[in-house]
Amino acid sequence: MAARVVGLGLTVVDHQLVLPRLPGPDQKTTASAASVQVGGPTPTALAQLATLGGPAATLVSTWGADADGQTIEANLTAAGLQFDADLCRTAPRSGFAHVWVEAGTGRRSLAAVRPDGSSLTAERAVRAVDGADALHTDGWPGPAAVAACRAVKAAGGLVSVDLGASEKLEELIALADVLNLPVPAFPRLTQARDPIAGVRALLERGPRLVTVTNGSQGCWFAARLPDGVESGFVPAFPAEAVDTCGAGDAFCGGLLFAVLDGRPPAAAVRFAAAVASLKVRRFGNREALPDRAAVEALLAAHEKTPADS
């Protein structure tokens, strides 16, 4: 797997508290643990890709020349990710998030302040992805992400998009080869009531593999094959969740690894589901990311194929 992978997207520092329960309005509680870690859909997906034994990737993002920026750079280096400091260290301040995780269930609440992405222009993004065999993006910042996707696509590279809450939904759907979105975003993009019909409809708008994740409820997928379309549902692997933060990002990292590894669509989605299941069993955005041996062991222990439709 010698592909040159570039990731473009949001990077923040997560200030995480573990709580006995998520408080409601005007309620107070005491945290049992606290940590500071680096988050963001794209850097976490790239770290997962590297942990699985995939190619070391380059991150294109923005952060500030401040203490949080130093934390980001140290974390990326430790995770084996590359970055151009002159390009990335250009925001007035680094982005950050407050993350509350409920002990026992892994449920989380999150509020974030995004960094200023105006320094990451479309022109700079295109230069940064030049020569990439694969691009993974969460669609932030919108114009730069779209320009980067177009450049990689035009050069014959693979475009992987974790759609989330991007402002450039239609452009990114059309440019994506691999498209993932969480189930809450589904109603905004398709009128289909049946999930399988919905992922098939999204497939017709450009991608060759579409996944819609629904946490512990599993994942729907559709893929274009030489002889037609394959679609189905992959159940989530049973897990006692302790921290669901970053599970979708880890899923995307696992899916990108499996696609680059040449696995068939259903097998690739199942691999990604196993990655997410292992991630939620431990705390942390980096410490909890599983390696390939752990994923393969989980797959072997639950040999089962998804129900096609």
mmCIF file of C-alpha atoms in Angstrom:
data_model
loop_
_atom_site.group_PDB
_atom_site.id
_atom_site.type_symbol
_atom_site.label_atom_id
_atom_site.label_comp_id
_atom_site.label_asym_id
_atom_site.label_seq_id
_atom_site.Cartn_x
_atom_site.Cartn_y
_atom_site.Cartn_z
ATOM 1 C CA MET A 1 0.000 0.000 0.000
ATOM 2 C CA ALA A 2 2.363 2.716 -1.278
ATOM 3 C CA ALA A 3 -0.217 5.390 -2.047
ATOM 4 C CA ARG A 4 0.477 9.025 -1.160
ATOM 5 C CA VAL A 5 -2.469 10.056 1.034
ATOM 6 C CA VAL A 6 -3.373 13.642 1.914
ATOM 7 C CA GLY A 7 -6.073 14.674 4.367
ATOM 8 C CA LEU A 8 -7.729 18.086 4.409
ATOM 9 C CA GLY A 9 -10.035 19.185 7.192
ATOM 10 C CA LEU A 10 -10.729 20.566 10.620
ATOM 11 C CA THR A 11 -8.272 20.140 13.499
ATOM 12 C CA VAL A 12 -9.132 21.040 17.103
ATOM 13 C CA VAL A 13 -7.853 20.387 20.609
ATOM 14 C CA ASP A 14 -10.397 18.443 22.657
ATOM 15 C CA HIS A 15 -10.720 19.239 26.343
ATOM 16 C CA GLN A 16 -12.495 16.118 27.546
ATOM 17 C CA LEU A 17 -14.263 15.425 30.844
ATOM 18 C CA VAL A 18 -15.635 12.058 31.917
ATOM 19 C CA LEU A 19 -18.870 12.529 33.881
ATOM 20 C CA PRO A 20 -21.150 10.162 35.808
ATOM 21 C CA ARG A 21 -24.014 11.502 33.674
ATOM 22 C CA LEU A 22 -24.503 14.263 31.122
ATOM 23 C CA PRO A 23 -25.945 17.250 33.007
ATOM 24 C CA GLY A 24 -29.045 19.074 31.885
ATOM 25 C CA PRO A 25 -29.603 22.851 31.935
ATOM 26 C CA ASP A 26 -28.553 24.507 35.215
ATOM 27 C CA GLN A 27 -27.279 21.196 36.595
ATOM 28 C CA LYS A 28 -23.799 20.612 37.984
ATOM 29 C CA THR A 29 -21.721 17.473 38.286
ATOM 30 C CA THR A 30 -18.136 16.466 39.072
ATOM 31 C CA ALA A 31 -15.842 14.870 36.494
ATOM 32 C CA SER A 32 -14.047 11.628 37.307
ATOM 33 C CA ALA A 33 -11.322 12.187 34.721
ATOM 34 C CA ALA A 34 -10.012 14.877 32.395
ATOM 35 C CA SER A 35 -7.743 14.881 29.364
ATOM 36 C CA VAL A 36 -6.507 17.092 26.547
ATOM 37 C CA GLN A 37 -6.231 15.489 23.120
ATOM 38 C CA VAL A 38 -6.279 16.364 19.442
ATOM 39 C CA GLY A 39 -9.496 15.812 17.523
ATOM 40 C CA GLY A 40 -11.140 16.546 14.213
ATOM 41 C CA PRO A 41 -12.622 14.122 11.672
ATOM 42 C CA THR A 42 -9.722 14.158 9.230
ATOM 43 C CA PRO A 43 -6.693 13.969 11.566
ATOM 44 C CA THR A 44 -8.350 11.171 13.536
ATOM 45 C CA ALA A 45 -9.123 9.234 10.347
ATOM 46 C CA LEU A 46 -5.535 9.662 9.161
ATOM 47 C CA ALA A 47 -4.182 8.538 12.533
ATOM 48 C CA GLN A 48 -6.402 5.457 12.298
ATOM 49 C CA LEU A 49 -5.127 4.774 8.782
ATOM 50 C CA ALA A 50 -1.549 4.904 10.063
ATOM 51 C CA THR A 51 -2.339 2.714 13.101
ATOM 52 C CA LEU A 52 -3.714 0.040 10.779
ATOM 53 C CA GLY A 53 -0.430 0.007 8.867
ATOM 54 C CA GLY A 54 -1.545 2.236 6.005
ATOM 55 C CA PRO A 55 0.653 4.882 4.433
ATOM 56 C CA ALA A 56 1.794 7.826 6.546
ATOM 57 C CA ALA A 57 -0.420 10.684 5.432
ATOM 58 C CA THR A 58 -0.011 14.439 5.188
ATOM 59 C CA LEU A 59 -2.548 16.668 6.930
ATOM 60 C CA VAL A 60 -3.617 20.009 5.464
ATOM 61 C CA SER A 61 -5.412 22.148 8.060
ATOM 62 C CA THR A 62 -5.023 25.381 10.050
ATOM 63 C CA TRP A 63 -4.162 26.150 13.668
ATOM 64 C CA GLY A 64 -2.555 28.956 15.598
ATOM 65 C CA ALA A 65 0.958 29.668 16.850
ATOM 66 C CA ASP A 66 -0.265 29.159 20.410
ATOM 67 C CA ALA A 67 -0.163 26.516 23.131
ATOM 68 C CA ASP A 68 -2.979 24.518 21.521
ATOM 69 C CA GLY A 69 -1.133 24.699 18.210
ATOM 70 C CA GLN A 70 1.953 23.237 19.858
ATOM 71 C CA THR A 71 -0.205 20.445 21.262
ATOM 72 C CA ILE A 72 -1.591 19.737 17.783
ATOM 73 C CA GLU A 73 1.845 19.600 16.152
ATOM 74 C CA ALA A 74 3.279 17.328 18.843
ATOM 75 C CA ASN A 75 0.293 14.992 18.575
ATOM 76 C CA LEU A 76 0.414 14.784 14.787
ATOM 77 C CA THR A 77 4.135 14.026 14.881
ATOM 78 C CA ALA A 78 3.620 11.302 17.498
ATOM 79 C CA ALA A 79 0.877 9.776 15.329
ATOM 80 C CA GLY A 80 3.223 9.649 12.340
ATOM 81 C CA LEU A 81 1.361 12.295 10.348
ATOM 82 C CA GLN A 82 3.142 14.908 8.268
ATOM 83 C CA PHE A 83 2.216 18.567 7.854
ATOM 84 C CA ASP A 84 3.605 21.786 6.432
ATOM 85 C CA ALA A 85 3.907 24.163 9.386
ATOM 86 C CA ASP A 86 4.172 27.208 7.134
ATOM 87 C CA LEU A 87 0.833 26.294 5.556
ATOM 88 C CA CYS A 88 -1.000 25.069 8.657
ATOM 89 C CA ARG A 89 0.221 27.416 11.398
ATOM 90 C CA THR A 90 -1.705 30.350 9.923
ATOM 91 C CA ALA A 91 -4.905 30.759 11.978
ATOM 92 C CA PRO A 92 -5.211 33.605 14.523
ATOM 93 C CA ARG A 93 -5.908 30.961 17.161
ATOM 94 C CA SER A 94 -6.268 27.199 17.262
ATOM 95 C CA GLY A 95 -9.662 25.554 17.296
ATOM 96 C CA PHE A 96 -10.805 23.767 20.420
ATOM 97 C CA ALA A 97 -13.720 21.729 21.696
ATOM 98 C CA HIS A 98 -15.214 20.868 25.077
ATOM 99 C CA VAL A 99 -16.242 17.217 25.135
ATOM 100 C CA TRP A 100 -18.312 15.629 27.906
ATOM 101 C CA VAL A 101 -18.359 11.819 27.952
ATOM 102 C CA GLU A 102 -20.863 9.937 30.100
ATOM 103 C CA ALA A 103 -19.227 7.128 32.034
ATOM 104 C CA GLY A 104 -20.907 3.796 31.509
ATOM 105 C CA THR A 105 -22.603 4.611 28.208
ATOM 106 C CA GLY A 106 -19.928 6.461 26.209
ATOM 107 C CA ARG A 107 -22.514 9.050 25.139
ATOM 108 C CA ARG A 108 -21.046 12.472 24.569
ATOM 109 C CA SER A 109 -21.911 16.148 24.255
ATOM 110 C CA LEU A 110 -19.618 18.490 22.377
ATOM 111 C CA ALA A 111 -19.225 22.205 21.693
ATOM 112 C CA ALA A 112 -16.448 23.508 19.467
ATOM 113 C CA VAL A 113 -14.854 26.733 18.295
ATOM 114 C CA ARG A 114 -13.498 26.270 14.809
ATOM 115 C CA PRO A 115 -10.244 27.898 13.741
ATOM 116 C CA ASP A 116 -10.256 30.541 11.033
ATOM 117 C CA GLY A 117 -9.768 28.656 7.774
ATOM 118 C CA SER A 118 -9.523 31.690 5.498
ATOM 119 C CA SER A 119 -5.753 31.272 5.104
ATOM 120 C CA LEU A 120 -6.367 27.859 3.520
ATOM 121 C CA THR A 121 -7.436 29.160 0.126
ATOM 122 C CA ALA A 122 -8.477 27.019 -2.802
ATOM 123 C CA GLU A 123 -5.170 27.765 -4.547
ATOM 124 C CA ARG A 124 -3.093 26.717 -1.532
ATOM 125 C CA ALA A 125 -5.183 23.571 -1.100
ATOM 126 C CA VAL A 126 -4.661 22.542 -4.720
ATOM 127 C CA ARG A 127 -0.905 22.959 -4.359
ATOM 128 C CA ALA A 128 -0.933 20.946 -1.145
ATOM 129 C CA VAL A 129 -2.656 17.921 -2.719
ATOM 130 C CA ASP A 130 -0.559 17.907 -5.891
ATOM 131 C CA GLY A 131 0.636 14.363 -6.555
ATOM 132 C CA ALA A 132 -1.740 12.725 -4.072
ATOM 133 C CA ASP A 133 -3.003 9.251 -4.922
ATOM 134 C CA ALA A 134 -5.826 9.621 -2.409
ATOM 135 C CA LEU A 135 -7.484 12.519 -0.593
ATOM 136 C CA HIS A 136 -9.626 12.245 2.521
ATOM 137 C CA THR A 137 -11.606 15.314 3.606
ATOM 138 C CA ASP A 138 -14.384 16.306 5.971
ATOM 139 C CA GLY A 139 -15.290 19.211 3.693
ATOM 140 C CA TRP A 140 -13.734 21.983 5.822
ATOM 141 C CA PRO A 141 -13.147 24.684 4.776
ATOM 142 C CA GLY A 142 -15.679 24.353 1.955
ATOM 143 C CA PRO A 143 -14.043 26.123 -1.022
ATOM 144 C CA ALA A 144 -10.614 24.630 -0.298
ATOM 145 C CA ALA A 145 -12.057 21.124 0.102
ATOM 146 C CA VAL A 146 -13.979 21.295 -3.175
ATOM 147 C CA ALA A 147 -10.945 22.620 -5.056
ATOM 148 C CA ALA A 148 -8.711 19.907 -3.613
ATOM 149 C CA CYS A 149 -11.209 17.175 -4.492
ATOM 150 C CA ARG A 150 -11.463 18.437 -8.060
ATOM 151 C CA ALA A 151 -7.683 18.501 -8.447
ATOM 152 C CA VAL A 152 -7.160 14.974 -7.107
ATOM 153 C CA LYS A 153 -10.099 13.624 -9.116
ATOM 154 C CA ALA A 154 -8.811 15.240 -12.329
ATOM 155 C CA ALA A 155 -5.408 13.622 -11.756
ATOM 156 C CA GLY A 156 -6.988 10.172 -11.410
ATOM 157 C CA GLY A 157 -6.714 9.929 -7.631
ATOM 158 C CA LEU A 158 -9.208 8.552 -5.102
ATOM 159 C CA VAL A 159 -11.431 11.049 -3.270
ATOM 160 C CA SER A 160 -12.819 10.020 0.119
ATOM 161 C CA VAL A 161 -15.342 12.340 1.795
ATOM 162 C CA ASP A 162 -16.699 12.238 5.338
ATOM 163 C CA LEU A 163 -19.617 14.530 4.648
ATOM 164 C CA GLY A 164 -20.760 15.535 8.130
ATOM 165 C CA ALA A 165 -21.862 19.171 8.265
ATOM 166 C CA SER A 166 -19.950 20.574 5.302
ATOM 167 C CA GLU A 167 -21.358 23.643 3.578
ATOM 168 C CA LYS A 168 -20.575 22.198 0.136
ATOM 169 C CA LEU A 169 -22.741 19.086 0.191
ATOM 170 C CA GLU A 170 -23.694 18.728 -3.471
ATOM 171 C CA GLU A 171 -20.237 19.509 -4.852
ATOM 172 C CA LEU A 172 -18.563 17.027 -2.521
ATOM 173 C CA ILE A 173 -21.080 14.265 -3.240
ATOM 174 C CA ALA A 174 -20.447 14.603 -6.973
ATOM 175 C CA LEU A 175 -16.664 14.531 -6.504
ATOM 176 C CA ALA A 176 -16.454 11.685 -3.973
ATOM 177 C CA ASP A 177 -15.434 8.161 -4.892
ATOM 178 C CA VAL A 178 -16.014 7.007 -1.302
ATOM 179 C CA LEU A 179 -18.716 8.891 0.600
ATOM 180 C CA ASN A 180 -19.616 8.480 4.263
ATOM 181 C CA LEU A 181 -22.242 10.351 6.207
ATOM 182 C CA PRO A 182 -23.901 9.898 9.607
ATOM 183 C CA VAL A 183 -27.561 9.046 9.672
ATOM 184 C CA PRO A 184 -28.686 12.503 10.982
ATOM 185 C CA ALA A 185 -27.455 14.042 7.704
ATOM 186 C CA PHE A 186 -29.411 11.540 5.621
ATOM 187 C CA PRO A 187 -32.785 13.357 5.434
ATOM 188 C CA ARG A 188 -31.130 16.505 4.061
ATOM 189 C CA LEU A 189 -29.773 14.626 1.072
ATOM 190 C CA THR A 190 -32.439 12.206 -0.064
ATOM 191 C CA GLN A 191 -36.225 11.931 0.060
ATOM 192 C CA ALA A 192 -36.059 8.135 0.213
ATOM 193 C CA ARG A 193 -37.707 6.651 3.294
ATOM 194 C CA ASP A 194 -35.985 3.296 2.949
ATOM 195 C CA PRO A 195 -32.250 3.488 3.870
ATOM 196 C CA ILE A 196 -31.207 1.100 1.098
ATOM 197 C CA ALA A 197 -33.088 3.157 -1.482
ATOM 198 C CA GLY A 198 -31.432 6.254 -0.032
ATOM 199 C CA VAL A 199 -27.853 5.001 -0.297
ATOM 200 C CA ARG A 200 -28.564 3.788 -3.814
ATOM 201 C CA ALA A 201 -29.906 7.235 -4.707
ATOM 202 C CA LEU A 202 -26.744 8.884 -3.363
ATOM 203 C CA LEU A 203 -24.698 6.430 -5.399
ATOM 204 C CA GLU A 204 -26.313 7.747 -8.580
ATOM 205 C CA ARG A 205 -24.960 11.237 -7.842
ATOM 206 C CA GLY A 206 -21.310 10.303 -8.366
ATOM 207 C CA PRO A 207 -19.686 8.092 -5.712
ATOM 208 C CA ARG A 208 -18.814 4.453 -6.223
ATOM 209 C CA LEU A 209 -19.196 3.531 -2.541
ATOM 210 C CA VAL A 210 -21.623 5.178 -0.097
ATOM 211 C CA THR A 211 -21.951 4.384 3.599
ATOM 212 C CA VAL A 212 -24.453 5.764 6.114
ATOM 213 C CA THR A 213 -23.480 5.088 9.708
ATOM 214 C CA ASN A 214 -25.857 4.882 12.648
ATOM 215 C CA GLY A 215 -23.563 4.148 15.590
ATOM 216 C CA SER A 216 -24.445 1.003 17.496
ATOM 217 C CA GLN A 217 -27.381 0.442 15.110
ATOM 218 C CA GLY A 218 -25.087 -0.454 12.206
ATOM 219 C CA CYS A 219 -24.385 0.854 8.733
ATOM 220 C CA TRP A 220 -26.043 0.820 5.292
ATOM 221 C CA PHE A 221 -23.962 0.800 2.139
ATOM 222 C CA ALA A 222 -24.245 0.772 -1.646
ATOM 223 C CA ALA A 223 -21.489 0.277 -4.201
ATOM 224 C CA ARG A 224 -21.182 0.394 -7.974
ATOM 225 C CA LEU A 225 -19.652 -2.767 -9.405
ATOM 226 C CA PRO A 226 -18.782 -3.680 -13.000
ATOM 227 C CA ASP A 227 -21.911 -5.824 -13.236
ATOM 228 C CA GLY A 228 -24.345 -3.650 -11.289
ATOM 229 C CA VAL A 229 -24.993 -2.280 -7.812
ATOM 230 C CA GLU A 230 -24.465 -4.039 -4.503
ATOM 231 C CA SER A 231 -26.185 -2.759 -1.370
ATOM 232 C CA GLY A 232 -26.839 -3.986 2.111
ATOM 233 C CA PHE A 233 -26.713 -3.506 5.852
ATOM 234 C CA VAL A 234 -23.762 -4.260 8.113
ATOM 235 C CA PRO A 235 -24.711 -4.691 11.786
ATOM 236 C CA ALA A 236 -22.487 -3.058 14.365
ATOM 237 C CA PHE A 237 -20.194 -5.417 16.239
ATOM 238 C CA PRO A 238 -21.388 -5.798 19.841
ATOM 239 C CA ALA A 239 -19.397 -3.531 22.155
ATOM 240 C CA GLU A 240 -19.614 -2.059 25.628
ATOM 241 C CA ALA A 241 -19.036 1.585 24.705
ATOM 242 C CA VAL A 242 -17.000 3.783 27.031
ATOM 243 C CA ASP A 243 -16.162 6.625 24.622
ATOM 244 C CA THR A 244 -17.989 7.147 21.324
ATOM 245 C CA CYS A 245 -16.079 10.359 20.478
ATOM 246 C CA GLY A 246 -14.208 9.814 17.208
ATOM 247 C CA ALA A 247 -15.911 6.523 16.351
ATOM 248 C CA GLY A 248 -17.157 7.826 12.999
ATOM 249 C CA ASP A 249 -13.724 9.258 12.218
ATOM 250 C CA ALA A 250 -12.114 5.906 12.996
ATOM 251 C CA PHE A 251 -14.718 4.217 10.778
ATOM 252 C CA CYS A 252 -13.642 6.463 7.891
ATOM 253 C CA GLY A 253 -9.983 5.705 8.511
ATOM 254 C CA GLY A 254 -10.741 2.001 8.490
ATOM 255 C CA LEU A 255 -12.851 2.297 5.358
ATOM 256 C CA LEU A 256 -10.101 4.191 3.534
ATOM 257 C CA PHE A 257 -7.564 1.545 4.576
ATOM 258 C CA ALA A 258 -9.801 -1.264 3.318
ATOM 259 C CA VAL A 259 -10.508 0.458 -0.001
ATOM 260 C CA LEU A 260 -6.803 1.154 -0.600
ATOM 261 C CA ASP A 261 -6.152 -2.472 0.340
ATOM 262 C CA GLY A 262 -8.416 -3.545 -2.522
ATOM 263 C CA ARG A 263 -11.118 -5.202 -0.441
ATOM 264 C CA PRO A 264 -14.589 -5.686 -1.988
ATOM 265 C CA PRO A 265 -17.207 -3.139 -0.841
ATOM 266 C CA ALA A 266 -19.076 -5.308 1.672
ATOM 267 C CA ALA A 267 -15.815 -6.534 3.192
ATOM 268 C CA ALA A 268 -14.438 -2.997 3.323
ATOM 269 C CA VAL A 269 -17.524 -1.720 5.181
ATOM 270 C CA ARG A 270 -17.400 -4.633 7.598
ATOM 271 C CA PHE A 271 -13.718 -3.916 8.265
ATOM 272 C CA ALA A 272 -14.561 -0.277 9.023
ATOM 273 C CA ALA A 273 -17.393 -1.346 11.344
ATOM 274 C CA ALA A 274 -14.963 -3.543 13.263
ATOM 275 C CA VAL A 275 -12.569 -0.607 13.612
ATOM 276 C CA ALA A 276 -15.328 1.609 15.056
ATOM 277 C CA SER A 277 -16.455 -1.114 17.452
ATOM 278 C CA LEU A 278 -12.969 -1.489 18.884
ATOM 279 C CA LYS A 279 -12.474 2.264 19.117
ATOM 280 C CA VAL A 280 -15.500 2.857 21.396
ATOM 281 C CA ARG A 281 -14.311 0.276 23.926
ATOM 282 C CA ARG A 282 -11.507 2.546 25.188
ATOM 283 C CA PHE A 283 -11.069 6.217 26.029
ATOM 284 C CA GLY A 284 -9.078 8.533 23.802
ATOM 285 C CA ASN A 285 -8.762 9.886 20.288
ATOM 286 C CA ARG A 286 -5.413 8.146 19.707
ATOM 287 C CA GLU A 287 -4.913 5.548 22.439
ATOM 288 C CA ALA A 288 -8.174 3.806 21.520
ATOM 289 C CA LEU A 289 -7.474 3.457 17.786
ATOM 290 C CA PRO A 290 -7.108 -0.275 17.039
ATOM 291 C CA ASP A 291 -4.322 -1.838 15.002
ATOM 292 C CA ARG A 292 -4.867 -4.223 12.118
ATOM 293 C CA ALA A 293 -4.252 -7.377 14.178
ATOM 294 C CA ALA A 294 -7.047 -6.436 16.598
ATOM 295 C CA VAL A 295 -9.443 -5.694 13.736
ATOM 296 C CA GLU A 296 -8.704 -8.933 11.918
ATOM 297 C CA ALA A 297 -9.144 -10.884 15.158
ATOM 298 C CA LEU A 298 -12.578 -9.317 15.723
ATOM 299 C CA LEU A 299 -13.593 -10.070 12.150
ATOM 300 C CA ALA A 300 -12.478 -13.689 12.502
ATOM 301 C CA ALA A 301 -14.431 -14.036 15.730
ATOM 302 C CA HIS A 302 -17.624 -12.799 14.067
ATOM 303 C CA GLU A 303 -17.572 -14.382 10.651
ATOM 304 C CA LYS A 304 -20.793 -13.192 9.076
ATOM 305 C CA THR A 305 -21.719 -11.547 5.795
ATOM 306 C CA PRO A 306 -24.146 -8.611 5.528
ATOM 307 C CA ALA A 307 -27.591 -9.212 4.099
ATOM 308 C CA ASP A 308 -27.584 -7.952 0.527
ATOM 309 C CA SER A 309 -30.651 -6.415 -1.047
#
